[in-house]
Tab-separated table of C-alpha atoms in Angstrom:
chain	number	residue	atom	x	y	z
A	1	MET	CA	-0.076	-0.135	-0.196
A	2	ALA	CA	1.344	3.350	-0.898
A	3	THR	CA	2.187	5.906	1.780
A	4	LEU	CA	0.671	9.322	2.146
A	5	THR	CA	4.211	10.657	0.957
A	6	GLU	CA	4.256	8.434	-2.026
A	7	ALA	CA	0.759	9.405	-3.007
A	8	SER	CA	1.441	13.161	-2.902
A	9	VAL	CA	4.547	12.773	-5.170
A	10	VAL	CA	2.418	10.856	-7.598
A	11	ALA	CA	-0.088	13.580	-7.387
A	12	ARG	CA	2.529	16.283	-7.882
A	13	LYS	CA	4.014	14.576	-10.988
A	14	ALA	CA	0.554	14.099	-12.616
A	15	ILE	CA	-0.387	17.774	-12.136
A	16	LYS	CA	3.055	18.776	-13.441
A	17	TRP	CA	2.925	16.570	-16.622
A	18	GLY	CA	-0.739	17.230	-17.031
A	19	GLY	CA	-0.173	21.150	-16.998
A	20	ILE	CA	2.694	20.592	-19.483
A	21	GLY	CA	0.599	18.324	-21.684
A	22	PHE	CA	-2.270	20.995	-21.496
A	23	ILE	CA	0.180	23.913	-22.515
A	24	GLY	CA	1.659	21.738	-25.272
A	25	ILE	CA	-2.011	20.967	-26.683
A	26	THR	CA	-2.950	24.543	-26.335
A	27	ILE	CA	0.171	25.699	-28.339
A	28	LEU	CA	-0.456	23.003	-30.885
A	29	TRP	CA	-4.022	24.050	-31.244
A	30	TYR	CA	-2.953	27.924	-31.916
A	31	ILE	CA	-0.288	26.873	-34.283
A	32	GLY	CA	-2.984	24.568	-36.026
A	33	VAL	CA	-5.483	27.561	-36.380
A	34	ALA	CA	-2.715	29.904	-37.482
A	35	LEU	CA	-1.548	27.365	-40.165
A	36	LEU	CA	-4.918	26.824	-41.476
A	37	ASP	CA	-5.701	30.662	-41.688
A	38	TYR	CA	-2.412	31.015	-43.626
A	39	TYR	CA	-3.502	28.154	-45.986
A	40	LYS	CA	-6.969	30.051	-46.446
A	41	PHE	CA	-4.929	33.271	-47.154
A	42	LEU	CA	-3.031	31.356	-49.788
A	43	ASN	CA	-5.756	29.500	-51.246
A	44	PRO	CA	-9.127	31.439	-50.559
A	45	PRO	CA	-12.322	29.719	-51.320
A	46	PRO	CA	-13.848	30.634	-54.578
A	47	LEU	CA	-16.427	33.505	-54.723
A	48	PRO	CA	-19.992	32.725	-55.400
A	49	PRO	CA	-20.916	33.498	-59.142
A	50	ALA	CA	-21.722	37.031	-59.851
A	51	GLY	CA	-25.267	37.843	-59.343
A	52	ALA	CA	-26.170	39.328	-62.771
A	53	SER	CA	-29.587	40.374	-61.385
A	54	PHE	CA	-30.444	42.906	-64.152
A	55	GLY	CA	-30.057	40.202	-66.850
A	56	VAL	CA	-28.252	40.966	-70.098
A	57	LEU	CA	-27.041	44.739	-70.391
A	58	PRO	CA	-27.090	47.146	-72.927
A	59	GLY	CA	-23.811	48.109	-74.217
A	60	VAL	CA	-22.058	51.232	-72.795
A	61	ASN	CA	-23.086	53.928	-75.247
A	62	PHE	CA	-19.779	55.225	-76.356
A	63	PRO	CA	-19.783	57.943	-79.242
A	64	GLY	CA	-18.062	57.216	-82.278
A	65	SER	CA	-14.310	57.743	-82.453
A	66	LYS	CA	-12.359	57.491	-85.688
A	67	ASP	CA	-8.837	58.674	-85.274
A	68	ARG	CA	-6.583	57.306	-82.495
A	69	PRO	CA	-2.946	57.321	-82.239
A	70	LYS	CA	-0.636	54.312	-82.234
A	71	MET	CA	-0.628	52.913	-78.597
A	72	SER	CA	2.096	50.928	-76.612
A	73	LEU	CA	1.984	50.135	-72.930
A	74	GLU	CA	4.528	51.393	-70.648
A	75	LEU	CA	3.187	50.416	-67.072
A	76	PRO	CA	5.133	50.754	-63.857
A	77	THR	CA	5.341	47.058	-63.254
A	78	GLY	CA	5.872	46.325	-67.045
A	79	ALA	CA	2.474	44.258	-67.330
A	80	VAL	CA	-1.265	44.917	-67.135
A	81	PRO	CA	-2.080	44.619	-63.315
A	82	ALA	CA	-4.385	41.899	-62.043
A	83	PHE	CA	-7.991	42.989	-61.461
A	84	PRO	CA	-11.050	41.644	-59.700
A	85	ASP	CA	-13.136	39.293	-61.620
A	86	ARG	CA	-16.331	41.068	-61.086
A	87	MET	CA	-17.611	44.667	-60.788
A	88	ARG	CA	-20.927	46.261	-59.744
A	89	VAL	CA	-23.416	47.631	-62.219
A	90	TYR	CA	-25.744	50.321	-60.707
A	91	TRP	CA	-29.239	51.063	-61.754
A	92	ALA	CA	-29.113	54.549	-63.382
A	93	PRO	CA	-33.329	55.123	-64.106
A	94	THR	CA	-33.987	56.793	-67.065
A	95	LYS	CA	-36.382	59.602	-66.967
A	96	ARG	CA	-39.759	59.301	-68.692
A	97	SER	CA	-41.898	62.072	-69.955
A	98	GLY	CA	-44.741	63.207	-67.440
A	99	PHE	CA	-47.079	65.754	-66.691
A	100	ALA	CA	-44.999	67.347	-64.134
A	101	ASP	CA	-41.931	67.676	-66.459
A	102	ALA	CA	-43.043	71.396	-67.648
A	103	ASP	CA	-43.707	72.450	-64.171
A	104	THR	CA	-40.426	71.321	-62.800
A	105	ALA	CA	-38.558	72.900	-65.801
A	106	ILE	CA	-40.381	76.315	-65.259
A	107	ASP	CA	-39.607	76.052	-61.506
A	108	THR	CA	-35.868	75.666	-62.429
A	109	ALA	CA	-35.957	78.320	-64.813
A	110	THR	CA	-37.723	80.674	-62.316
A	111	ALA	CA	-34.783	79.958	-59.879
A	112	LEU	CA	-32.311	80.897	-62.446
A	113	GLY	CA	-33.847	84.156	-63.378
A	114	PHE	CA	-36.055	83.469	-66.380
A	115	LEU	CA	-39.459	84.468	-65.487
A	116	PHE	CA	-41.296	84.555	-68.981
A	117	LYS	CA	-42.869	82.111	-71.002
A	118	PRO	CA	-40.477	79.759	-72.868
A	119	PHE	CA	-40.376	79.224	-76.632
A	120	GLN	CA	-40.966	75.415	-77.254
A	121	PRO	CA	-39.234	74.133	-80.596
A	122	THR	CA	-40.399	70.543	-79.520
A	123	GLU	CA	-42.639	69.039	-76.781
A	124	THR	CA	-39.436	68.284	-74.882
A	125	ASP	CA	-37.015	71.106	-75.629
A	126	TYR	CA	-37.762	74.683	-73.884
A	127	ILE	CA	-35.977	77.887	-74.675
A	128	TRP	CA	-36.054	81.015	-72.327
A	129	THR	CA	-34.542	84.303	-73.382
A	130	ASN	CA	-34.272	87.409	-71.324
A	131	GLN	CA	-34.260	90.772	-72.779
A	132	ASP	CA	-31.537	92.005	-70.466
A	133	GLN	CA	-28.012	93.537	-71.160
A	134	LEU	CA	-26.307	90.121	-71.375
A	135	SER	CA	-28.927	88.480	-73.766
A	136	SER	CA	-29.565	85.824	-71.303
A	137	LYS	CA	-30.778	82.362	-72.559
A	138	LEU	CA	-31.732	79.062	-71.061
A	139	GLU	CA	-32.020	75.800	-73.307
A	140	MET	CA	-33.415	72.914	-71.382
A	141	ASN	CA	-34.544	69.265	-72.023
A	142	ILE	CA	-37.567	69.006	-69.723
A	143	VAL	CA	-37.413	65.310	-69.594
A	144	SER	CA	-33.767	64.651	-68.824
A	145	GLY	CA	-33.532	67.917	-66.874
A	146	HIS	CA	-30.346	69.083	-68.688
A	147	PHE	CA	-29.705	72.481	-69.641
A	148	VAL	CA	-27.296	75.173	-70.820
A	149	LEU	CA	-27.425	78.594	-69.450
A	150	SER	CA	-25.470	81.393	-71.233
A	151	ARG	CA	-25.053	85.082	-70.853
A	152	ARG	CA	-23.262	87.337	-73.177
A	153	TRP	CA	-20.739	88.936	-70.540
A	154	GLN	CA	-19.145	90.955	-73.557
A	155	ASN	CA	-22.215	92.901	-73.479
A	156	ASN	CA	-20.894	94.497	-70.098
A	157	PRO	CA	-17.144	94.741	-70.370
A	158	ALA	CA	-17.038	95.692	-66.773
A	159	LEU	CA	-17.847	92.115	-65.675
A	160	ALA	CA	-14.262	91.326	-67.058
A	161	THR	CA	-12.690	93.717	-64.483
A	162	MET	CA	-14.451	92.345	-61.266
A	163	GLY	CA	-12.363	89.268	-60.822
A	164	ASN	CA	-11.410	89.874	-57.113
A	165	PHE	CA	-11.530	85.975	-56.088
A	166	LEU	CA	-10.258	85.375	-52.684
A	167	SER	CA	-9.422	81.511	-53.178
A	168	ASP	CA	-10.471	78.460	-54.754
A	169	LYS	CA	-12.234	77.272	-51.669
A	170	GLN	CA	-14.422	80.489	-51.739
A	171	VAL	CA	-15.283	79.883	-55.352
A	172	ILE	CA	-16.529	76.516	-54.714
A	173	THR	CA	-18.328	77.088	-51.636
A	174	GLU	CA	-20.326	80.080	-53.052
A	175	THR	CA	-20.934	78.112	-56.186
A	176	GLU	CA	-22.154	75.043	-54.516
A	177	ASN	CA	-24.230	76.829	-52.128
A	178	PHE	CA	-25.995	78.442	-55.234
A	179	ILE	CA	-26.653	75.281	-56.858
A	180	LYS	CA	-27.974	73.740	-53.699
A	181	ARG	CA	-30.275	76.764	-53.068
A	182	ILE	CA	-31.896	76.140	-56.559
A	183	GLY	CA	-32.328	72.400	-55.788
A	184	LEU	CA	-29.955	71.128	-58.259
A	185	LEU	CA	-26.856	69.781	-56.266
A	186	ASN	CA	-27.015	66.165	-55.329
A	187	ASP	CA	-24.749	64.657	-52.788
A	188	ASP	CA	-22.738	62.508	-55.063
A	189	ALA	CA	-21.758	65.598	-57.185
A	190	VAL	CA	-19.920	67.381	-54.144
A	191	GLY	CA	-16.349	66.705	-53.435
A	192	VAL	CA	-14.517	66.275	-56.626
A	193	GLU	CA	-14.026	69.574	-58.041
A	194	LYS	CA	-11.625	71.017	-60.790
A	195	VAL	CA	-11.205	74.855	-60.725
A	196	THR	CA	-9.868	76.835	-63.905
A	197	TYR	CA	-8.795	80.277	-64.183
A	198	LEU	CA	-9.848	82.308	-67.094
A	199	LYS	CA	-9.017	85.648	-68.467
A	200	ASN	CA	-10.500	88.177	-71.082
A	201	ASP	CA	-8.566	88.100	-74.346
A	202	ALA	CA	-10.346	90.116	-77.233
A	203	SER	CA	-13.626	89.124	-75.745
A	204	LYS	CA	-12.764	85.555	-75.660
A	205	LEU	CA	-12.028	83.545	-72.596
A	206	VAL	CA	-8.449	81.942	-72.505
A	207	SER	CA	-6.452	80.262	-69.621
A	208	ALA	CA	-5.231	82.409	-67.032
A	209	LEU	CA	-2.009	81.459	-64.987
A	210	SER	CA	-3.257	82.233	-61.533
A	211	LEU	CA	-6.482	83.226	-59.374
A	212	SER	CA	-4.920	86.662	-59.073
A	213	ASP	CA	-4.554	86.982	-62.843
A	214	ALA	CA	-8.266	85.601	-63.579
A	215	ASP	CA	-11.173	87.633	-64.525
A	216	PHE	CA	-13.517	84.588	-64.395
A	217	VAL	CA	-13.345	81.256	-62.847
A	218	GLN	CA	-14.499	78.189	-64.254
A	219	LEU	CA	-15.707	75.217	-61.817
A	220	ASP	CA	-16.359	71.604	-63.007
A	221	LEU	CA	-18.131	69.244	-60.498
A	222	PHE	CA	-17.433	65.489	-61.030
A	223	ARG	CA	-19.483	62.567	-59.579
A	224	LYS	CA	-17.662	61.141	-56.294
A	225	ASN	CA	-15.910	57.926	-56.623
A	226	ILE	CA	-17.721	54.787	-55.641
A	227	ASP	CA	-15.838	53.165	-52.555
A	228	GLU	CA	-15.968	49.395	-52.299
A	229	ILE	CA	-15.868	48.497	-48.539
A	230	ASP	CA	-14.251	45.210	-47.267
A	231	PRO	CA	-17.324	43.177	-45.820
A	232	ASN	CA	-14.843	41.482	-43.430
A	233	SER	CA	-13.476	44.776	-41.945
A	234	LYS	CA	-14.872	46.003	-38.563
A	235	SER	CA	-13.659	49.370	-39.448
A	236	LYS	CA	-15.366	49.482	-42.858
A	237	GLU	CA	-12.065	49.825	-44.475
A	238	ILE	CA	-12.082	50.803	-48.012
A	239	LYS	CA	-10.623	47.992	-50.239
A	240	ALA	CA	-11.035	49.878	-53.733
A	241	SER	CA	-12.186	53.278	-55.091
A	242	TYR	CA	-13.445	53.586	-58.568
A	243	PRO	CA	-13.845	57.134	-60.120
A	244	PHE	CA	-16.101	58.193	-62.815
A	245	TYR	CA	-14.910	59.330	-66.240
A	246	ARG	CA	-17.051	61.218	-68.724
A	247	THR	CA	-17.047	61.156	-72.753
A	248	ASP	CA	-14.729	64.436	-72.101
A	249	PRO	CA	-13.009	63.486	-69.222
A	250	SER	CA	-11.955	67.259	-68.482
A	251	LYS	CA	-15.751	68.385	-68.115
A	252	GLY	CA	-17.715	67.801	-65.228
A	253	LEU	CA	-21.396	66.794	-64.848
A	254	ILE	CA	-21.842	70.438	-63.898
A	255	ARG	CA	-19.756	73.393	-65.310
A	256	ILE	CA	-20.311	76.878	-64.411
A	257	VAL	CA	-18.354	79.918	-65.142
A	258	VAL	CA	-18.415	82.813	-62.603
A	259	SER	CA	-17.689	86.412	-62.838
A	260	GLY	CA	-16.593	88.562	-59.781
A	261	SER	CA	-20.073	90.318	-59.771
A	262	LYS	CA	-22.183	90.277	-56.687
A	263	ILE	CA	-25.220	90.438	-58.756
A	264	GLN	CA	-26.560	86.934	-59.344
A	265	ASN	CA	-27.781	87.227	-62.797
A	266	GLU	CA	-24.433	88.708	-63.665
A	267	LYS	CA	-22.328	86.198	-61.678
A	268	ILE	CA	-23.338	83.004	-63.380
A	269	VAL	CA	-22.428	83.762	-67.027
A	270	TYR	CA	-22.537	79.797	-68.224
A	271	MET	CA	-23.777	76.740	-66.708
A	272	ASP	CA	-24.027	73.398	-68.249
A	273	TYR	CA	-25.877	70.940	-66.204
A	274	GLN	CA	-25.847	67.284	-67.071
A	275	TYR	CA	-26.281	65.523	-64.140
A	276	THR	CA	-28.086	62.019	-64.291
A	277	ASP	CA	-29.345	60.079	-61.201
A	278	ILE	CA	-27.800	56.736	-60.125
A	279	ASP	CA	-29.631	54.295	-57.606
A	280	TYR	CA	-26.448	53.153	-55.640
A	281	ALA	CA	-28.871	50.908	-53.418
A	282	LYS	CA	-29.889	48.962	-56.547
A	283	ASN	CA	-26.843	46.975	-57.842
A	284	SER	CA	-25.783	43.732	-58.990
A	285	THR	CA	-22.038	42.131	-59.521
A	286	TYR	CA	-21.146	41.013	-63.119
A	287	PRO	CA	-18.163	39.111	-64.455
A	288	ILE	CA	-15.655	41.376	-66.038
A	289	LYS	CA	-13.021	40.965	-68.726
A	290	THR	CA	-9.272	40.834	-67.518
A	291	GLY	CA	-7.001	43.797	-68.016
A	292	GLU	CA	-5.146	41.944	-70.682
A	293	GLU	CA	-8.359	41.189	-72.722
A	294	ALA	CA	-9.457	45.010	-72.385
A	295	TRP	CA	-5.890	46.203	-73.656
A	296	SER	CA	-6.196	43.626	-76.508
A	297	GLU	CA	-9.615	45.110	-77.283
A	298	LEU	CA	-8.346	48.723	-77.128
A	299	SER	CA	-5.189	48.012	-79.161
A	300	SER	CA	-7.070	46.287	-81.979
A	301	GLY	CA	-9.400	49.243	-82.442
A	302	GLY	CA	-12.262	48.656	-79.874
A	303	GLY	CA	-13.503	50.770	-77.105
A	304	PHE	CA	-13.537	54.555	-77.098
A	305	VAL	CA	-10.574	57.140	-77.430
A	306	THR	CA	-11.743	60.639	-75.861
A	307	PRO	CA	-11.489	63.794	-77.682
A	308	ILE	CA	-8.795	65.096	-75.382
A	309	GLY	CA	-5.007	64.139	-75.872
A	310	PRO	CA	-3.465	63.265	-79.224
A	311	ARG	CA	-5.209	61.484	-82.219
A	312	ILE	CA	-2.299	60.846	-84.461
A	313	GLY	CA	1.342	59.753	-83.904
A	314	GLU	CA	2.570	57.432	-81.029
A	315	ILE	CA	1.598	57.636	-77.502
A	316	LYS	CA	2.625	55.561	-74.138
A	317	ILE	CA	0.120	54.244	-71.807
A	318	ARG	CA	1.160	54.608	-68.544
A	319	ARG	CA	-1.927	53.717	-66.250
A	320	VAL	CA	-4.559	51.183	-66.488
A	321	PHE	CA	-7.326	51.010	-63.763
A	322	LEU	CA	-11.165	50.264	-63.443
A	323	GLY	CA	-13.741	52.728	-63.017
A	324	TYR	CA	-17.362	53.976	-64.229
A	325	TYR	CA	-18.532	55.693	-67.316
A	326	ASP	CA	-20.627	58.748	-66.824
A	327	SER	CA	-22.592	59.082	-70.100
A	328	ASN	CA	-23.757	62.380	-71.561
A	329	GLU	CA	-27.100	60.767	-72.003
A	330	ASN	CA	-29.374	59.403	-69.678
A	331	GLN	CA	-28.290	56.066	-69.148
A	332	LYS	CA	-30.133	52.989	-67.752
A	333	TYR	CA	-27.136	51.521	-65.817
A	334	ALA	CA	-23.719	53.097	-64.570
A	335	MET	CA	-21.434	50.455	-66.159
A	336	PRO	CA	-17.874	49.694	-65.245
A	337	ILE	CA	-15.137	50.355	-67.644
A	338	TYR	CA	-11.519	50.097	-68.131
A	339	ILE	CA	-9.556	53.389	-68.252
A	340	PHE	CA	-6.361	53.883	-70.054
A	341	LEU	CA	-4.291	57.121	-69.317
A	342	GLY	CA	-1.110	57.942	-71.320
A	343	ASP	CA	1.088	60.774	-72.563
A	344	GLN	CA	-0.379	64.389	-73.461
A	345	GLY	CA	-3.559	63.742	-71.760
A	346	PHE	CA	-4.720	60.391	-73.697
A	347	THR	CA	-7.640	58.996	-72.289
A	348	ALA	CA	-9.448	55.912	-73.590
A	349	TYR	CA	-12.208	53.451	-72.157
A	350	VAL	CA	-13.315	49.937	-72.791
A	351	SER	CA	-16.259	48.307	-71.396
A	352	ALA	CA	-15.513	45.983	-68.649
A	353	VAL	CA	-18.423	43.591	-68.426
A	354	ILE	CA	-17.814	40.423	-70.511
A	355	ASN	CA	-19.600	40.232	-73.864
A	356	GLU	CA	-21.762	37.378	-72.760
A	357	TRP	CA	-23.611	39.760	-70.537
A	358	ILE	CA	-23.969	42.474	-73.378
A	359	GLU	CA	-26.932	42.598	-75.766
A	360	LYS	CA	-25.870	41.753	-79.156
A	361	LYS	CA	-26.416	44.484	-81.794
């Protein structure tokens, strides 16, 4: 029979080796979990198929482009980057003609200082003219809501001498406040602005070197980027940000030229409003081409070369990335595109969604 002393020795040894065993098992468990996570990182499970909830899509409505320079790739890594295998397509509801269109158009015209009855060359096109010093004119499509406001500032040469602008921020804030006040500034058109300084040169507006040299300031408002949030991030980390590009990438959805006058009907001398709605909550993923496939399509004559930049000669493409096309026309969907940027402002686009999901023409 074991003595009490022998029993206590055995018990202590059991506790000791049991503790060591427990610690060893715990360490092995954590190592196993870490190895499993690392394996999953190197070999992530395949994503579920793209949703394609909108069905087959209409093609991106690029305008025609004939002349293009000879293009070659000269990218930072020497190769076209790898991109996701899918992108979201967003619903962009096309406006339909309705009984309220005329009333809405008249309300907008009134807010812009046009109080008289418009001329109607067609059922959907309205033209207002004011018999004022600046021969103010407003042309609007009452269905889309797009319009161009123009004033002949040359009729009042003093307007070209009032350019006492304090800062870019002041111009942006005052102009956006005006657009917001008349109910035409949507949240997704705030935050991406481009300021251009202009001066009078023989009754024509040309580029000025600085704000202090400017007689007028041109402000372009672009649509904000679409940020893709990492679904696994607790802090909602942005894993990708996709910009919008227009047919003319230098021109915003809204372009305004302002003078230094304090009188509102003299301050806004030009306004081109081409904003279209996008329903960001209504979207679906679609499979997209690889970057190599997009480059092959562009280099073989496909895609669209924008009107800015060279149209002849040779250029090198320095960047390739994904974004969205902001059409000049009302569009049914906001569609992803590959964007190619090169020397001398060269910009070109290729529709990103694979051809199997695009309507055949």
